[in-house]
Each structure stands twice: as C-alpha cells, then as structure tokens.
Amino acid sequence: MELDPKLTRAILVQTFLVQVLAALAIFTVPVLATDIAADLGLDPVVAGLYTATLFAGAIAGSALAGRVAQVVGAFAGSLASIVLIGLGIAVLSAGWLPLLAPSVLFAGFGYGLVNPTASALLVRVTRPERRGWVFSVKQTGVPLGSALGGFLAPPLAHAIGWQATLFLISALCVLVVLPFAGIALRGFRQGRGSGESPPGGVGLLRTHRPLLVLASGSFALAALQLCLSTFLTAHLVLNGGLSLVAAGQVFACSQIGGAVARPLWGRLADWTGSAARTLGLIGVLGSIAGFLTAILNPDWPLPAMILLSTWFGATSLAWNGVFFAEIVRLVRPEEAAAATGGVQLFTYSGIVAGPLLFAAVASLAGGFGPAYAVLAAVALPGAIAIGAMAGRDRRG
C-alpha cells in the first residue's frame, strides 16, 4: 500500500490522537467510580469488575483485529476503534444497569483494535531504523490520556455530573475522527486486503516461535505493570509508612518516569538495532525494581522511595512502544495487525490475571511485599527469554 505524504502525516497524527483519546475515555471511568457507584446504588468494588469486563472485550477485539484491518483497511479500522470506544462510553453514561456490562464490553472491543490497527499503519510509513522511537512516542498517548482524565474528569463531574462528563468525552472521541474521515474514505480501497484472509493472530503465534516467546513474555510484563499501577500507593502507605498524600506524590513519580522513559527506550532500541534486547533489558530492570519494592519498609528515606518509584515506572510502565516495534519486525507488513492482535491476547490476559494473582498472594502471605516479589519472579524469566531471542529472523 503506497501512501502519499499527506496520508502519511495524517496517520502519524491520527494514531497518536486515537491513543490519547482511548486512554482518556477508558481510564476516566475508574476515576469517577465512586460517584458512579453511589448514584447507581453499587459497591465501589464495581471498578474492578469494570476493568475485567473491559479487557474481556479488548481480548475479543484483539482476536479479530487482523480481520477488521483486512476487511475495512487499517486506517478506517483505527478510526473505528475510537468511535466504538466513544459509543460504548456514551451508552455507559446513560446509567441504565442492564446496559452497563454490554457497553463496557463494546468499548473494550474498540480498545482491542487500537494498537493492532495503529501498528499496521505505522509499519508502512516508518523506516525500520526509527520504529522503536515512533512506536514509543505513539504509546506516550496512554499516560497523557490517563493524566488528562485524572485532571479533567473530577472537576467536570463536580460541575455537570458524571453522566454528562462521560457523554462529553464520548462525543469528543467521535468528533475527533471527522477531520480524517475523508482521507479514510479515499484510502479505503487501498487499505483493504485481497479477498484471501490473512493468517489469524493465533495462527501466527503457532507457526512463529519468536512471536510466541514475545507474547508469553508480555503476559508477565503486563501483569507486573498493572500491579504497579493498582497497588503501589496502598503499598507505600501500608508498608512504607507514608501518608496518603505523600504516597500519591511518590506514585506520581512512577507515572512521570514511565511517560519520560518511553521515547528514550525507543531511541535506545533504534540506536542498538535490537528492540528485543532493549525489551529484555527493560523487563529485567523492572523485575529488579519489583523485588526492591517487595522489601520496602518505613526505614527507607523518602528520596529512596521516590527513586525506586521512578525506576519502577521508567521500566514497568515504559516497555510497550519497543514491544510493538518488535512485533512488526517479526512479521510481514500485511500481518502486522493480526500479529499485534494475537500477541495482545496474552498481554491483556496478563492485565486481567496479574491483579488476581497479586491479591491471592497478598491474602495468603498477609502483605503486599511478597506479592510484588512473586510478580517480579514471574516477569523475570519472560524478560530474559525475550532478550535471548534477539536477532531471530522475521517470517519469510
């Protein structure tokens, strides 16, 4: 598929915008969970059910991403992903209990399409020696969108209510695609594949071992990543002896570290010429940070906690861009969407399973420390395996 310069520029801007808006829409709901639960007469624990339901939908979207890209084209599929998220959040904003789970599944399905369709586009407009940086910059849209949700949603909900806030965000998701709609329509025929269906993501994993290693490693890395985001603040309070305010500030350092480190890791991957080795290094350093977090205690000085939190975030929150760059290196361009979707089945499964494993270990061991040690121990061999496969050939 040959892309003219105008379409290339639009793709680079559009994939970043979709990533920002997807994160804004998806992660605003947990921010407003207490308001939503109180208004609907639900327990606030429903926020955990929201995450599980969302990623169940994302797993389905990932599984079908290759087919979506083949039928409508990757560009149209990318725009469709954010429209689906917006529509799902709009239905959720109605606050009708029977539609809560279906609306979240719908939004999750759209979220599962975001990265596969973006990968299918970026692999065609980015030189191989720049993919680590480009994919990592695109992934900075995730913390940016999440931060926007955290800053904007609470005051908006206070002023106009949570339902109007969610509806406003959903409308923004739909409206933002309008400037690209004409380009999507013009590129529709080019973006579509032939009548022959491409290999499915799971099929690619079965026939290409390096892709399976990458997928398996991402399961463990994603599990550790989500446990960092979900439990670190509570761990800093319960085992670090910090106040909630101080713990929140230390936790914020992990988020800043993750956002800043993403493009830097991408640059390193491009400079070394090996996204796999870079990804392995990130995973090993993240695992070490997890082990250190497990032994955190009130005797630690605050600067040490800040340093550890920043290190943890700069590794366990910053691997995704290099990860997607390595996926597309291993496959042919026409397989990028299917391969990314297939690998994401493992990644999102780790996101769902990680907190469950963490909670089970914490309950049995009586604390968060052992749980962090177990998650780090799970992530470490996956990271080493990914690094060891560096240099494996792509599919012929």
Short mmCIF file of C-alpha atoms in Angstrom, two decimals:
data_model
loop_
_atom_site.label_atom_id
_atom_site.label_comp_id
_atom_site.label_asym_id
_atom_site.label_seq_id
_atom_site.Cartn_x
_atom_site.Cartn_y
_atom_site.Cartn_z
CA MET A 1 0.00 0.00 0.00
CA GLU A 2 1.63 3.21 -1.20
CA LEU A 3 0.91 6.24 0.96
CA ASP A 4 1.19 9.82 -0.22
CA PRO A 5 2.84 12.35 2.14
CA LYS A 6 -0.50 13.84 3.19
CA LEU A 7 -1.82 10.44 4.20
CA THR A 8 1.44 9.64 5.99
CA ARG A 9 1.27 12.81 8.09
CA ALA A 10 -2.37 12.14 8.87
CA ILE A 11 -1.56 8.60 10.03
CA LEU A 12 1.18 9.76 12.39
CA VAL A 13 -1.06 12.40 13.96
CA GLN A 14 -4.18 10.26 13.95
CA THR A 15 -2.67 7.21 15.67
CA PHE A 16 -1.35 9.40 18.49
CA LEU A 17 -4.70 11.17 18.89
CA VAL A 18 -6.56 7.86 18.95
CA GLN A 19 -4.19 6.59 21.66
CA VAL A 20 -4.72 9.72 23.79
CA LEU A 21 -8.50 9.69 23.43
CA ALA A 22 -8.77 5.95 24.00
CA ALA A 23 -6.86 6.26 27.29
CA LEU A 24 -8.87 9.36 28.27
CA ALA A 25 -12.19 7.60 27.70
CA ILE A 26 -11.25 4.22 29.15
CA PHE A 27 -9.48 5.41 32.30
CA THR A 28 -11.89 8.22 33.18
CA VAL A 29 -14.47 5.68 34.34
CA PRO A 30 -12.35 4.34 37.27
CA VAL A 31 -11.54 7.95 38.24
CA LEU A 32 -15.29 8.59 38.65
CA ALA A 33 -16.04 5.14 40.08
CA THR A 34 -17.13 6.37 43.50
CA ASP A 35 -19.60 8.88 42.01
CA ILE A 36 -20.96 6.33 39.55
CA ALA A 37 -21.32 3.64 42.21
CA ALA A 38 -23.05 5.98 44.67
CA ASP A 39 -25.52 7.23 42.07
CA LEU A 40 -26.41 3.74 40.85
CA GLY A 41 -26.50 2.13 44.28
CA LEU A 42 -23.49 -0.10 43.60
CA ASP A 43 -20.47 -1.02 45.71
CA PRO A 44 -17.30 0.86 44.65
CA VAL A 45 -15.66 -2.54 44.12
CA VAL A 46 -17.51 -2.48 40.80
CA ALA A 47 -14.45 -0.61 39.47
CA GLY A 48 -12.61 -3.93 39.49
CA LEU A 49 -15.42 -5.56 37.55
CA TYR A 50 -15.22 -2.69 35.06
CA THR A 51 -11.54 -3.44 34.38
CA ALA A 52 -12.15 -7.18 34.00
CA THR A 53 -15.11 -6.64 31.67
CA LEU A 54 -13.27 -4.01 29.64
CA PHE A 55 -10.30 -6.25 28.95
CA ALA A 56 -12.54 -9.21 28.18
CA GLY A 57 -13.90 -7.04 25.37
CA ALA A 58 -10.36 -5.98 24.45
CA ILE A 59 -9.30 -9.62 24.13
CA ALA A 60 -12.15 -10.19 21.68
CA GLY A 61 -11.20 -7.06 19.72
CA SER A 62 -7.57 -8.15 19.59
CA ALA A 63 -8.53 -11.58 18.29
CA LEU A 64 -10.48 -10.04 15.41
CA ALA A 65 -8.17 -7.09 14.70
CA GLY A 66 -6.45 -8.72 11.75
CA ARG A 67 -9.76 -9.49 10.10
CA VAL A 68 -11.05 -5.95 10.72
CA ALA A 69 -7.95 -4.45 9.13
CA GLN A 70 -8.27 -6.82 6.18
CA VAL A 71 -11.94 -6.04 5.56
CA VAL A 72 -12.12 -2.27 6.05
CA GLY A 73 -8.45 -1.27 5.95
CA ALA A 74 -6.18 -0.39 8.85
CA PHE A 75 -6.82 3.36 8.62
CA ALA A 76 -10.60 3.01 8.75
CA GLY A 77 -10.20 0.33 11.42
CA SER A 78 -8.16 2.69 13.56
CA LEU A 79 -10.81 5.38 13.31
CA ALA A 80 -13.50 2.79 14.03
CA SER A 81 -11.70 1.77 17.24
CA ILE A 82 -12.12 5.18 18.83
CA VAL A 83 -15.70 5.51 17.57
CA LEU A 84 -16.56 2.16 19.18
CA ILE A 85 -14.96 3.30 22.45
CA GLY A 86 -16.90 6.56 22.30
CA LEU A 87 -20.20 4.84 21.63
CA GLY A 88 -19.60 2.35 24.44
CA ILE A 89 -18.84 5.13 26.93
CA ALA A 90 -21.91 7.06 25.69
CA VAL A 91 -24.16 4.10 26.45
CA LEU A 92 -22.47 3.68 29.83
CA SER A 93 -23.21 7.34 30.61
CA ALA A 94 -26.94 6.59 30.42
CA GLY A 95 -26.57 4.84 33.77
CA TRP A 96 -29.03 2.04 32.94
CA LEU A 97 -27.91 -1.05 34.86
CA PRO A 98 -28.82 -3.70 32.23
CA LEU A 99 -26.59 -1.93 29.69
CA LEU A 100 -23.55 -1.38 31.90
CA ALA A 101 -21.73 -4.64 31.11
CA PRO A 102 -22.59 -4.66 27.36
CA SER A 103 -21.46 -1.04 26.99
CA VAL A 104 -18.13 -1.76 28.69
CA LEU A 105 -17.61 -4.86 26.54
CA PHE A 106 -18.34 -2.75 23.45
CA ALA A 107 -15.82 -0.09 24.47
CA GLY A 108 -13.32 -2.82 25.32
CA PHE A 109 -13.73 -4.33 21.86
CA GLY A 110 -12.80 -0.97 20.36
CA TYR A 111 -9.84 -0.68 22.72
CA GLY A 112 -8.59 -4.06 21.49
CA LEU A 113 -8.40 -2.65 17.94
CA VAL A 114 -6.36 0.46 18.80
CA ASN A 115 -2.84 -0.97 18.76
CA PRO A 116 -3.19 -3.59 16.00
CA THR A 117 -4.58 -1.09 13.50
CA ALA A 118 -2.02 1.55 14.51
CA SER A 119 0.80 -0.97 14.06
CA ALA A 120 -0.49 -1.93 10.61
CA LEU A 121 -0.36 1.75 9.63
CA LEU A 122 2.90 2.81 11.25
CA VAL A 123 4.86 -0.18 9.92
CA ARG A 124 4.16 1.12 6.39
CA VAL A 125 5.15 4.74 6.97
CA THR A 126 8.14 4.36 9.29
CA ARG A 127 11.65 3.31 8.36
CA PRO A 128 12.75 0.20 10.28
CA GLU A 129 15.59 2.08 11.98
CA ARG A 130 13.11 4.57 13.50
CA ARG A 131 10.31 2.25 14.56
CA GLY A 132 11.35 1.98 18.20
CA TRP A 133 11.11 5.73 18.69
CA VAL A 134 7.96 6.24 16.60
CA PHE A 135 6.04 3.41 18.27
CA SER A 136 7.18 4.60 21.70
CA VAL A 137 6.09 8.18 21.04
CA LYS A 138 2.70 6.87 19.94
CA GLN A 139 2.46 4.96 23.22
CA THR A 140 3.05 8.13 25.26
CA GLY A 141 -0.56 8.85 24.40
CA VAL A 142 -1.58 6.35 27.08
CA PRO A 143 -0.17 8.17 30.15
CA LEU A 144 -1.12 11.51 28.59
CA GLY A 145 -4.73 10.44 28.11
CA SER A 146 -4.86 8.90 31.58
CA ALA A 147 -3.44 12.07 33.13
CA LEU A 148 -5.99 14.22 31.27
CA GLY A 149 -8.76 12.03 32.66
CA GLY A 150 -7.41 12.36 36.17
CA PHE A 151 -7.10 16.15 35.94
CA LEU A 152 -10.27 16.98 33.99
CA ALA A 153 -12.88 14.40 34.97
CA PRO A 154 -13.31 15.15 38.71
CA PRO A 155 -13.91 18.92 38.33
CA LEU A 156 -16.14 18.32 35.31
CA ALA A 157 -18.16 15.72 37.21
CA HIS A 158 -18.48 18.14 40.11
CA ALA A 159 -19.78 20.85 37.77
CA ILE A 160 -22.04 18.91 35.38
CA GLY A 161 -22.30 15.38 36.82
CA TRP A 162 -20.58 12.12 35.91
CA GLN A 163 -23.08 11.22 33.19
CA ALA A 164 -22.61 14.47 31.29
CA THR A 165 -18.85 14.18 31.76
CA LEU A 166 -18.72 10.70 30.22
CA PHE A 167 -21.04 11.76 27.39
CA LEU A 168 -18.85 14.80 26.67
CA ILE A 169 -15.75 12.59 26.46
CA SER A 170 -17.55 10.08 24.24
CA ALA A 171 -18.64 12.89 21.90
CA LEU A 172 -15.04 14.09 21.73
CA CYS A 173 -13.94 10.59 20.69
CA VAL A 174 -16.39 10.59 17.80
CA LEU A 175 -15.82 14.18 16.71
CA VAL A 176 -12.05 13.88 16.58
CA VAL A 177 -12.20 11.41 13.70
CA LEU A 178 -14.13 13.76 11.43
CA PRO A 179 -11.07 15.59 10.03
CA PHE A 180 -9.66 12.23 8.97
CA ALA A 181 -12.89 10.76 7.59
CA GLY A 182 -12.31 11.96 4.03
CA ILE A 183 -8.78 10.55 3.96
CA ALA A 184 -10.05 7.27 5.38
CA LEU A 185 -12.66 7.02 2.64
CA ARG A 186 -10.15 7.85 -0.10
CA GLY A 187 -7.72 5.26 1.24
CA PHE A 188 -10.43 2.68 1.87
CA ARG A 189 -9.84 0.63 -1.27
CA GLN A 190 -6.06 0.82 -0.89
CA GLY A 191 -6.23 -0.15 2.77
CA ARG A 192 -8.31 -3.26 2.13
CA GLY A 193 -6.59 -6.57 1.65
CA SER A 194 -7.26 -9.07 -1.07
CA GLY A 195 -10.15 -11.48 -0.93
CA GLU A 196 -7.89 -14.01 0.76
CA SER A 197 -7.94 -13.72 4.54
CA PRO A 198 -4.57 -13.18 6.22
CA PRO A 199 -3.36 -15.62 8.86
CA GLY A 200 -5.05 -15.11 12.21
CA GLY A 201 -3.05 -13.83 15.15
CA VAL A 202 -3.20 -17.14 17.00
CA GLY A 203 -2.14 -18.95 13.83
CA LEU A 204 0.91 -16.72 13.54
CA LEU A 205 1.85 -17.49 17.14
CA ARG A 206 1.63 -21.22 16.49
CA THR A 207 3.88 -21.09 13.44
CA HIS A 208 6.43 -18.49 14.53
CA ARG A 209 8.15 -19.28 17.83
CA PRO A 210 9.79 -15.85 18.42
CA LEU A 211 6.33 -14.28 18.26
CA LEU A 212 5.07 -16.79 20.83
CA VAL A 213 8.03 -16.01 23.13
CA LEU A 214 7.24 -12.31 22.83
CA ALA A 215 3.57 -12.93 23.60
CA SER A 216 4.33 -15.12 26.63
CA GLY A 217 6.79 -12.57 27.99
CA SER A 218 4.25 -9.78 27.55
CA PHE A 219 1.79 -11.69 29.76
CA ALA A 220 4.17 -11.42 32.71
CA LEU A 221 5.33 -7.87 31.95
CA ALA A 222 1.73 -6.65 31.67
CA ALA A 223 0.81 -8.35 34.95
CA LEU A 224 3.64 -6.58 36.76
CA GLN A 225 2.77 -3.27 35.08
CA LEU A 226 -0.84 -3.31 36.21
CA CYS A 227 0.08 -4.33 39.75
CA LEU A 228 2.45 -1.37 39.93
CA SER A 229 -0.35 0.99 38.91
CA THR A 230 -3.03 -0.65 41.04
CA PHE A 231 -1.31 -1.39 44.35
CA LEU A 232 1.78 0.81 44.70
CA THR A 233 0.06 3.69 46.50
CA ALA A 234 -1.50 1.35 49.06
CA HIS A 235 1.84 -0.45 49.48
CA LEU A 236 3.59 2.86 50.18
CA VAL A 237 1.01 3.65 52.86
CA LEU A 238 0.76 0.22 54.49
CA ASN A 239 4.38 -0.89 54.25
CA GLY A 240 6.27 2.32 53.56
CA GLY A 241 4.70 4.28 56.40
CA LEU A 242 3.78 7.26 54.19
CA SER A 243 0.66 9.36 54.44
CA LEU A 244 -1.82 9.00 51.60
CA VAL A 245 -0.84 12.40 50.21
CA ALA A 246 2.89 11.57 50.26
CA ALA A 247 2.25 8.12 48.80
CA GLY A 248 0.24 9.68 45.97
CA GLN A 249 3.11 12.04 45.20
CA VAL A 250 5.64 9.18 45.18
CA PHE A 251 3.30 7.17 42.95
CA ALA A 252 3.08 10.14 40.57
CA CYS A 253 6.85 9.86 40.11
CA SER A 254 6.34 6.37 38.69
CA GLN A 255 3.89 7.74 36.14
CA ILE A 256 6.23 10.57 35.16
CA GLY A 257 9.10 8.10 34.89
CA GLY A 258 7.05 5.89 32.59
CA ALA A 259 5.99 8.74 30.32
CA VAL A 260 9.51 10.20 30.00
CA ALA A 261 11.22 6.83 29.55
CA ARG A 262 9.04 5.52 26.71
CA PRO A 263 10.61 7.52 23.87
CA LEU A 264 14.06 7.16 25.44
CA TRP A 265 13.80 3.37 25.37
CA GLY A 266 12.60 3.68 21.79
CA ARG A 267 15.70 5.68 20.90
CA LEU A 268 17.90 3.07 22.59
CA ALA A 269 16.21 0.28 20.63
CA ASP A 270 16.83 2.12 17.36
CA TRP A 271 20.41 3.01 18.30
CA THR A 272 21.30 -0.58 19.22
CA GLY A 273 19.33 -2.04 16.35
CA SER A 274 17.64 -4.55 18.66
CA ALA A 275 14.20 -3.93 20.10
CA ALA A 276 14.26 -7.45 21.62
CA ARG A 277 17.45 -6.84 23.63
CA THR A 278 16.14 -3.47 24.76
CA LEU A 279 12.83 -5.01 25.78
CA GLY A 280 14.66 -7.74 27.68
CA LEU A 281 16.74 -5.11 29.49
CA ILE A 282 13.62 -3.14 30.41
CA GLY A 283 11.97 -6.27 31.76
CA VAL A 284 14.97 -7.31 33.84
CA LEU A 285 15.33 -3.83 35.35
CA GLY A 286 11.58 -3.75 36.02
CA SER A 287 11.76 -7.11 37.77
CA ILE A 288 14.63 -5.89 39.96
CA ALA A 289 12.53 -2.85 40.85
CA GLY A 290 9.70 -5.20 41.77
CA PHE A 291 11.95 -7.20 44.09
CA LEU A 292 13.17 -3.99 45.75
CA THR A 293 9.60 -2.78 46.14
CA ALA A 294 8.83 -6.02 47.93
CA ILE A 295 11.30 -5.18 50.73
CA LEU A 296 10.31 -1.52 51.07
CA ASN A 297 9.73 -0.53 54.71
CA PRO A 298 9.29 2.62 56.86
CA ASP A 299 13.05 2.82 57.50
CA TRP A 300 13.65 3.82 53.89
CA PRO A 301 14.28 7.55 53.39
CA LEU A 302 11.74 9.35 51.22
CA PRO A 303 14.28 10.09 48.41
CA ALA A 304 14.96 6.35 48.12
CA MET A 305 11.26 5.65 47.75
CA ILE A 306 10.98 8.35 45.10
CA LEU A 307 13.96 6.95 43.22
CA LEU A 308 12.60 3.40 43.36
CA SER A 309 9.13 4.50 42.25
CA THR A 310 10.59 6.44 39.32
CA TRP A 311 12.77 3.47 38.36
CA PHE A 312 9.81 1.11 38.59
CA GLY A 313 7.72 3.37 36.37
CA ALA A 314 10.55 4.01 33.88
CA THR A 315 10.75 0.27 33.25
CA SER A 316 7.48 -1.49 34.00
CA LEU A 317 5.35 1.32 32.56
CA ALA A 318 7.57 2.08 29.57
CA TRP A 319 8.12 -1.14 27.60
CA ASN A 320 5.09 -1.06 25.31
CA GLY A 321 6.39 1.01 22.40
CA VAL A 322 9.53 -1.11 21.97
CA PHE A 323 7.31 -4.18 22.32
CA PHE A 324 5.06 -3.17 19.41
CA ALA A 325 8.09 -2.29 17.29
CA GLU A 326 9.48 -5.78 17.81
CA ILE A 327 6.17 -7.42 16.87
CA VAL A 328 6.08 -5.74 13.47
CA ARG A 329 9.77 -6.58 12.89
CA LEU A 330 9.00 -10.27 13.22
CA VAL A 331 6.22 -10.39 10.62
CA ARG A 332 5.41 -9.14 7.15
CA PRO A 333 3.71 -5.71 6.94
CA GLU A 334 0.41 -7.23 5.86
CA GLU A 335 0.46 -9.40 9.01
CA ALA A 336 1.12 -6.54 11.45
CA ALA A 337 -2.48 -6.09 12.62
CA ALA A 338 -3.13 -9.82 13.07
CA ALA A 339 0.21 -10.39 14.81
CA THR A 340 -0.26 -7.45 17.17
CA GLY A 341 -3.79 -8.58 17.96
CA GLY A 342 -2.67 -12.17 18.57
CA VAL A 343 0.14 -11.13 20.90
CA GLN A 344 -2.22 -8.76 22.73
CA LEU A 345 -4.37 -11.75 23.67
CA PHE A 346 -1.53 -12.71 26.02
CA THR A 347 -0.83 -9.12 27.07
CA TYR A 348 -4.41 -8.40 28.05
CA SER A 349 -4.72 -11.78 29.73
CA GLY A 350 -1.78 -10.73 31.90
CA ILE A 351 -3.56 -7.48 32.73
CA VAL A 352 -6.58 -9.47 33.93
CA ALA A 353 -4.64 -12.23 35.69
CA GLY A 354 -1.93 -10.10 37.33
CA PRO A 355 -4.07 -8.33 39.94
CA LEU A 356 -5.87 -11.60 40.73
CA LEU A 357 -2.55 -13.37 41.37
CA PHE A 358 -1.27 -10.37 43.34
CA ALA A 359 -4.40 -10.27 45.52
CA ALA A 360 -4.25 -14.03 46.14
CA VAL A 361 -0.59 -13.95 47.18
CA ALA A 362 -1.10 -10.84 49.32
CA SER A 363 -4.04 -12.51 51.07
CA LEU A 364 -2.15 -15.73 51.76
CA ALA A 365 1.12 -14.04 52.77
CA GLY A 366 -0.52 -11.23 54.70
CA GLY A 367 1.06 -8.33 52.81
CA PHE A 368 1.83 -6.66 49.50
CA GLY A 369 5.59 -7.25 49.73
CA PRO A 370 5.51 -10.99 48.95
CA ALA A 371 3.01 -10.34 46.17
CA TYR A 372 5.38 -7.91 44.46
CA ALA A 373 8.19 -10.46 44.80
CA VAL A 374 6.08 -13.17 43.15
CA LEU A 375 5.05 -10.92 40.25
CA ALA A 376 8.67 -9.85 39.74
CA ALA A 377 9.75 -13.50 39.78
CA VAL A 378 7.14 -14.27 37.12
CA ALA A 379 8.23 -11.34 34.92
CA LEU A 380 11.99 -12.02 35.10
CA PRO A 381 12.20 -15.24 33.02
CA GLY A 382 9.88 -13.74 30.43
CA ALA A 383 12.15 -10.73 30.06
CA ILE A 384 15.25 -12.92 29.78
CA ALA A 385 13.56 -15.09 27.14
CA ILE A 386 12.64 -12.04 25.06
CA GLY A 387 16.18 -10.68 25.24
CA ALA A 388 17.63 -14.08 24.31
CA MET A 389 15.61 -14.25 21.09
CA ALA A 390 17.22 -11.06 19.72
CA GLY A 391 18.27 -11.43 16.12
CA ARG A 392 15.70 -14.09 15.27
CA ASP A 393 14.59 -13.74 11.68
CA ARG A 394 11.23 -12.39 10.70
CA ARG A 395 8.79 -14.60 8.84
CA GLY A 396 9.79 -15.18 5.25
#
